[in-house]
Amino acid sequence: MDISRRDLLKTTATSGLIAGAIASEGLFKHLLAQEEPVEPSLVADSLLASTPASTKKGEMLYRLLGSTGQQVSAIGLGGFHIGKIREEQDSIKLIRAALDRGINFMDNSWDYHNGRSERWMGAALKGGYRQKAFLMTKIDGRTKGAAMMQIDESLKALQTDYIDLMQHHEILRFEDPDLIFAPGGAMEAVVAAQKAGKIRYIGFTGHKNPLVHLQMLQVAAQNNFRFDTVQMPLNVMDAHFRSFEKQVLPILVKNQIGVLGMKSMGDPYILRSNTVTPIECLHYGLNLPTSTTIAGIDSIQLLDQAFEAVRTFKPMTPAQVTALLDRTRTAAVNGKYELYKTTSQFDTTAQNPALMG
């Protein structure tokens, strides 16, 4: 990777990029070598004590974002869904309603709806709303040039001078980490943008395979780089199948990396299994050691549902977790309701490889 050690050290103060060790080799080897399945209930029990402390303000709970010192809402507003709304003004109204009621974590991506999600969110953040938001977006570019272009286009669309959190999007393939950290790779652009004050924190996302996440963390460690956040599916079915909860979450908790949960309802295929309710799905995500659970919200009714989940949330007992996972166990087999893992339906970069540069 053509990022000099000097450049990386200069960014330590703002992002904590240099880690003594993102995770010990022993922990990586243990997780990568697992051959016997682990009971989801046992894993959930072991993580229960790590459920982060929350602060209640108004209608919302707030949690620390890893080791950044930033407090973010326990529910985040999904950027893809706000771009699905028919009219721009309705999207703006929804975003502002979420911010007014206390959801400060704003999710987005350079590629959502060909940039419409970012443009509409940028319009919504005018008039003082930018100050209420912790703004996250994602880039697809794997080369330095593509990443630089996408970062600048996101800043323009979001109508802001800086983005709180920039994440490498859709780390789905085992070669993605090597491409990003290669000389002339996307990480050079992201670090340069951070040095220039365009970005505060750096993370990555993916929804396909927990082993790819482990590969990304390992390649980062080999390059003396520590991510501030990692985003991944965390839900009642992931606990049974190719589980990010079992294989990746313990490493993030151990290293105080901010955990961003997504696809709590499987977008929304998990609900079609008729095994759980939307509130139960959100409660499960909130019960895990997540900084925020990003929810797809494209109506005031779904916004109200998210706040109802927060209002009624109480840390679950081990028995409650076990009962919920027992209910979803059969449906979770083979990933039938987790299509983002088993099909290319959710793979934007696979469908549009040119986005990666």
Coordinates of C-alpha atoms in Angstrom, one line a residue:
M1 CA 0.0 0.0 0.0
D2 CA 1.4 3.4 -1.0
I3 CA 0.2 5.2 2.2
S4 CA 3.4 6.2 4.0
R5 CA 3.7 5.3 7.7
R6 CA 4.2 9.1 8.3
D7 CA 0.8 9.8 6.7
L8 CA -0.9 7.2 8.8
L9 CA 0.7 8.4 12.0
K10 CA -0.5 12.0 11.3
T11 CA -4.1 10.8 11.2
T12 CA -3.9 9.0 14.5
A13 CA -5.2 11.9 16.6
T14 CA -8.5 12.2 14.7
S15 CA -9.3 8.6 13.9
G16 CA -7.1 6.3 16.0
L17 CA -6.0 4.5 12.9
I18 CA -2.9 2.9 14.4
A19 CA -3.7 0.0 16.7
G20 CA -1.3 -1.9 18.8
A21 CA -3.1 -4.9 17.3
I22 CA -6.6 -4.9 15.9
A23 CA -7.0 -8.5 17.0
S24 CA -4.5 -11.0 18.1
E25 CA -3.4 -13.7 15.6
G26 CA -4.7 -16.3 18.0
L27 CA -8.2 -14.9 17.9
F28 CA -8.2 -14.7 14.1
K29 CA -6.9 -18.2 13.9
H30 CA -9.5 -19.5 16.4
L31 CA -12.3 -18.0 14.5
L32 CA -11.1 -18.9 11.0
A33 CA -10.4 -22.5 12.1
Q34 CA -13.9 -23.1 13.6
E35 CA -15.2 -26.3 12.2
E36 CA -17.8 -27.2 14.8
P37 CA -21.0 -25.1 14.8
V38 CA -21.5 -22.9 17.9
E39 CA -24.9 -22.7 19.4
P40 CA -26.3 -19.2 18.7
S41 CA -27.8 -19.0 22.1
L42 CA -24.4 -19.6 23.7
V43 CA -22.8 -16.9 21.6
A44 CA -25.6 -14.5 22.4
D45 CA -25.3 -15.2 26.1
S46 CA -21.6 -14.5 26.0
L47 CA -22.2 -11.2 24.4
L48 CA -25.1 -10.1 26.6
A49 CA -22.8 -8.6 29.2
S50 CA -21.2 -6.5 26.4
T51 CA -24.4 -4.8 25.4
P52 CA -23.3 -1.1 25.5
A53 CA -24.5 1.4 28.0
S54 CA -27.2 3.6 26.6
T55 CA -28.2 7.2 27.5
K56 CA -31.8 8.2 27.1
K57 CA -32.5 11.6 25.8
G58 CA -36.1 12.4 24.8
E59 CA -37.4 9.5 22.7
M60 CA -34.0 8.0 21.8
L61 CA -31.2 6.0 23.3
Y62 CA -27.6 7.0 22.5
R63 CA -24.5 4.9 22.5
L64 CA -20.8 5.4 22.1
L65 CA -19.5 4.7 18.6
G66 CA -16.6 2.4 19.4
S67 CA -13.6 4.3 20.6
T68 CA -14.4 7.5 18.7
G69 CA -16.0 9.3 21.7
Q70 CA -19.0 10.1 19.5
Q71 CA -22.6 9.4 20.7
V72 CA -24.9 8.1 18.1
S73 CA -28.6 7.1 18.2
A74 CA -29.2 3.4 18.8
I75 CA -31.4 3.4 15.7
G76 CA -30.0 4.9 12.5
L77 CA -31.9 6.1 9.4
G78 CA -31.2 4.0 6.3
G79 CA -30.2 6.0 3.3
F80 CA -31.4 3.5 0.6
H81 CA -35.0 3.7 1.7
I82 CA -35.2 7.5 1.9
G83 CA -34.4 7.5 -1.8
K84 CA -37.3 5.1 -2.6
I85 CA -39.9 7.7 -1.5
R86 CA -41.8 9.1 -4.5
E87 CA -41.4 12.8 -3.9
E88 CA -38.3 14.7 -2.7
Q89 CA -40.3 16.9 -0.3
D90 CA -41.7 13.8 1.4
S91 CA -38.2 12.4 1.8
I92 CA -37.0 15.7 3.3
K93 CA -39.9 15.8 5.7
L94 CA -39.1 12.3 6.9
I95 CA -35.4 12.9 7.4
R96 CA -36.1 16.1 9.3
A97 CA -38.7 14.3 11.5
A98 CA -36.2 11.7 12.4
L99 CA -33.6 14.3 13.3
D100 CA -36.1 16.3 15.3
R101 CA -37.1 13.3 17.3
G102 CA -33.5 12.2 18.0
I103 CA -32.2 9.9 15.3
N104 CA -28.9 11.5 14.6
F105 CA -27.1 8.6 12.7
M106 CA -27.7 9.2 9.0
D107 CA -26.8 6.3 6.6
N108 CA -26.2 6.8 2.9
S109 CA -24.1 5.8 -0.1
W110 CA -22.7 7.4 -3.2
D111 CA -24.5 4.8 -5.4
Y112 CA -28.0 4.8 -3.8
H113 CA -30.5 5.5 -6.5
N114 CA -27.8 7.0 -8.7
G115 CA -27.1 9.6 -6.1
R116 CA -30.7 10.6 -5.4
S117 CA -30.5 9.5 -1.7
E118 CA -27.5 11.7 -1.1
R119 CA -29.0 14.7 -3.0
W120 CA -32.3 14.4 -1.0
M121 CA -30.5 14.0 2.3
G122 CA -28.3 17.0 1.4
A123 CA -31.4 19.1 0.8
A124 CA -32.9 17.9 4.1
L125 CA -29.7 18.8 6.1
K126 CA -29.9 22.5 5.1
G127 CA -31.4 25.1 7.5
G128 CA -29.4 23.9 10.6
Y129 CA -30.2 20.2 10.3
R130 CA -26.6 19.3 9.4
Q131 CA -25.6 20.2 13.0
K132 CA -28.0 17.6 14.3
A133 CA -26.7 14.8 12.2
F134 CA -23.9 12.3 12.5
L135 CA -23.5 11.8 8.7
M136 CA -22.2 8.6 7.2
T137 CA -21.9 7.6 3.5
K138 CA -20.1 5.0 1.5
I139 CA -18.0 4.7 -1.6
D140 CA -17.6 1.8 -4.1
G141 CA -14.3 2.8 -5.6
R142 CA -11.4 0.4 -5.2
T143 CA -8.8 2.6 -6.9
K144 CA -7.5 5.9 -5.6
G145 CA -8.9 7.8 -8.5
A146 CA -12.4 6.3 -8.3
A147 CA -12.5 6.8 -4.6
M148 CA -11.4 10.4 -4.8
M149 CA -14.0 11.2 -7.4
Q150 CA -16.8 9.5 -5.3
I151 CA -15.8 11.3 -2.1
D152 CA -16.0 14.7 -3.8
E153 CA -19.3 13.9 -5.4
S154 CA -20.7 12.8 -2.1
L155 CA -19.6 16.0 -0.4
K156 CA -21.3 18.0 -3.2
A157 CA -24.5 16.0 -3.2
L158 CA -24.8 16.1 0.6
Q159 CA -24.0 19.8 0.6
T160 CA -21.5 19.6 3.4
D161 CA -17.8 20.4 3.9
Y162 CA -17.2 17.1 5.8
I163 CA -18.6 13.7 6.3
D164 CA -18.5 12.2 9.8
L165 CA -18.0 8.6 8.7
M166 CA -16.9 7.4 5.3
Q167 CA -17.1 3.6 4.7
H168 CA -15.8 1.3 2.0
H169 CA -19.0 -0.2 0.6
E170 CA -19.8 -3.8 -0.2
I171 CA -16.6 -5.6 0.9
L172 CA -18.0 -8.9 -0.6
R173 CA -15.1 -10.6 -2.3
F174 CA -11.9 -11.9 -0.8
E175 CA -9.9 -9.7 -3.2
D176 CA -11.5 -6.5 -2.1
P177 CA -9.3 -5.9 0.9
D178 CA -6.1 -6.3 -1.2
L179 CA -7.4 -3.9 -3.8
I180 CA -8.3 -1.2 -1.3
F181 CA -4.9 -1.4 0.5
A182 CA -2.8 -1.9 -2.6
P183 CA -0.6 0.9 -3.9
G184 CA -2.9 3.3 -5.8
G185 CA -5.9 1.8 -3.9
A186 CA -8.9 3.5 -2.4
M187 CA -7.4 3.7 1.1
E188 CA -4.9 6.3 -0.2
A189 CA -7.8 8.5 -1.2
V190 CA -9.7 8.0 2.0
V191 CA -6.7 8.8 4.2
A192 CA -5.9 11.9 2.1
A193 CA -9.5 13.1 2.4
Q194 CA -9.2 12.6 6.2
K195 CA -6.0 14.6 6.3
A196 CA -7.7 17.3 4.4
G197 CA -10.6 17.5 6.9
K198 CA -13.2 16.1 4.5
I199 CA -13.7 12.9 6.5
R200 CA -13.6 12.3 10.3
Y201 CA -13.8 8.5 10.7
I202 CA -13.3 5.5 8.4
G203 CA -15.0 2.1 8.3
F204 CA -16.2 -0.6 5.9
T205 CA -19.4 -2.5 5.2
G206 CA -20.5 -5.8 3.7
H207 CA -23.3 -8.3 3.8
K208 CA -22.1 -11.5 2.1
N209 CA -19.7 -13.6 4.2
P210 CA -18.2 -13.0 7.7
L211 CA -14.9 -14.5 6.5
V212 CA -14.5 -11.6 4.1
H213 CA -14.9 -9.2 7.0
L214 CA -12.3 -11.1 8.9
Q215 CA -10.0 -10.9 5.8
M216 CA -10.6 -7.1 5.7
L217 CA -9.7 -6.7 9.3
Q218 CA -6.6 -8.9 8.9
V219 CA -5.3 -7.0 5.9
A220 CA -5.9 -3.7 7.7
A221 CA -3.9 -5.0 10.7
Q222 CA -1.1 -6.0 8.4
N223 CA -1.0 -2.4 7.2
N224 CA -1.1 -1.0 10.7
F225 CA -4.5 0.4 10.1
R226 CA -7.4 0.3 12.6
F227 CA -11.0 0.9 11.3
D228 CA -13.3 3.0 13.4
T229 CA -16.4 1.1 12.4
V230 CA -17.7 -2.0 10.7
Q231 CA -21.2 -2.5 9.3
M232 CA -22.7 -5.9 8.8
P233 CA -26.0 -7.9 9.0
L234 CA -27.0 -8.6 12.6
N235 CA -30.4 -10.3 13.0
V236 CA -32.3 -13.3 14.3
M237 CA -31.4 -15.4 11.3
D238 CA -27.8 -14.4 10.9
A239 CA -27.3 -16.0 14.3
H240 CA -27.8 -19.4 12.7
F241 CA -26.3 -19.0 9.2
R242 CA -22.9 -17.7 8.1
S243 CA -23.0 -15.7 11.2
F244 CA -21.4 -12.2 11.5
E245 CA -22.6 -12.2 15.1
K246 CA -20.6 -15.3 15.9
Q247 CA -17.5 -14.7 13.9
V248 CA -16.9 -10.9 13.5
L249 CA -18.8 -9.3 16.4
P250 CA -16.5 -10.6 19.1
I251 CA -13.4 -9.1 17.4
L252 CA -15.1 -5.7 17.1
V253 CA -16.2 -5.7 20.7
K254 CA -12.7 -6.8 21.9
N255 CA -11.1 -4.0 20.0
Q256 CA -13.7 -1.3 20.7
I257 CA -14.6 -0.8 17.0
G258 CA -18.0 0.7 16.4
V259 CA -20.6 -1.9 15.4
L260 CA -23.2 -0.9 12.9
G261 CA -25.9 -3.4 12.5
M262 CA -28.0 -3.6 9.4
K263 CA -30.7 -5.8 7.8
S264 CA -32.4 -6.4 11.1
M265 CA -35.5 -7.5 9.2
G266 CA -33.7 -9.0 6.2
D267 CA -34.8 -6.1 3.9
P268 CA -37.6 -7.3 4.7
Y269 CA -37.5 -11.1 3.9
I270 CA -37.1 -12.2 7.5
L271 CA -40.6 -10.8 8.2
R272 CA -41.9 -13.1 5.5
S273 CA -40.9 -16.1 7.5
N274 CA -43.7 -15.3 9.9
T275 CA -41.5 -16.2 12.8
V276 CA -40.9 -12.7 14.3
T277 CA -42.4 -9.3 14.5
P278 CA -40.7 -6.0 13.4
I279 CA -40.4 -4.9 17.0
E280 CA -38.7 -8.2 18.0
C281 CA -36.3 -7.8 15.1
L282 CA -35.3 -4.3 16.3
H283 CA -35.1 -5.4 19.9
Y284 CA -32.7 -8.2 18.9
G285 CA -30.4 -5.7 17.1
L286 CA -30.6 -3.3 20.1
N287 CA -29.7 -6.1 22.5
L288 CA -26.4 -6.9 20.7
P289 CA -23.4 -4.7 21.4
T290 CA -24.2 -2.4 18.5
S291 CA -23.5 1.3 18.4
T292 CA -26.5 1.7 16.1
T293 CA -28.9 -0.5 14.3
I294 CA -29.6 1.0 10.9
A295 CA -33.3 0.6 9.9
G296 CA -35.0 1.0 6.5
I297 CA -37.5 3.7 7.1
D298 CA -39.5 5.2 4.2
S299 CA -42.7 6.4 6.0
I300 CA -43.8 8.1 9.2
Q301 CA -45.4 4.9 10.2
L302 CA -42.1 3.0 10.1
L303 CA -40.4 5.9 11.9
D304 CA -43.0 5.6 14.7
Q305 CA -42.3 1.8 14.7
A306 CA -38.6 2.5 15.3
F307 CA -39.3 4.8 18.2
E308 CA -41.8 2.3 19.7
A309 CA -39.0 -0.3 19.6
V310 CA -36.7 2.0 21.5
R311 CA -39.5 2.9 24.0
T312 CA -40.2 -0.7 24.8
F313 CA -36.7 -2.0 24.7
K314 CA -35.2 -3.7 27.8
P315 CA -32.1 -5.8 27.8
M316 CA -33.1 -9.4 27.0
T317 CA -32.4 -12.2 29.4
P318 CA -30.5 -15.3 28.1
A319 CA -33.8 -17.2 28.2
Q320 CA -35.5 -14.6 26.1
V321 CA -32.7 -14.7 23.5
T322 CA -32.7 -18.5 23.4
A323 CA -36.5 -18.6 22.9
L324 CA -36.4 -16.1 20.1
L325 CA -33.5 -17.9 18.3
D326 CA -35.2 -21.3 18.8
R327 CA -38.3 -19.8 17.0
T328 CA -36.2 -18.7 14.0
R329 CA -33.8 -21.7 13.8
T330 CA -35.6 -23.8 11.2
A331 CA -36.4 -20.9 8.9
A332 CA -32.8 -19.7 9.0
V333 CA -31.4 -22.9 7.5
N334 CA -29.6 -22.4 4.1
G335 CA -30.1 -18.6 4.3
K336 CA -33.6 -18.7 2.6
Y337 CA -34.5 -15.4 4.2
E338 CA -31.1 -13.8 4.0
L339 CA -30.9 -13.2 0.2
Y340 CA -28.1 -10.7 0.6
K341 CA -25.8 -13.6 1.6
T342 CA -27.1 -16.3 -0.8
T343 CA -27.9 -14.3 -4.0
S344 CA -26.5 -11.3 -5.9
Q345 CA -29.8 -9.5 -5.5
F346 CA -28.3 -6.9 -3.1
D347 CA -24.8 -6.7 -4.7
T348 CA -24.7 -3.3 -6.3
T349 CA -21.0 -3.6 -7.2
A350 CA -21.5 -7.0 -8.7
Q351 CA -24.2 -5.7 -10.9
N352 CA -22.3 -2.5 -11.8
P353 CA -18.5 -3.4 -11.7
A354 CA -17.7 -0.1 -13.3
L355 CA -18.5 1.6 -10.0
M356 CA -15.4 0.1 -8.5
G357 CA -13.1 1.9 -10.9

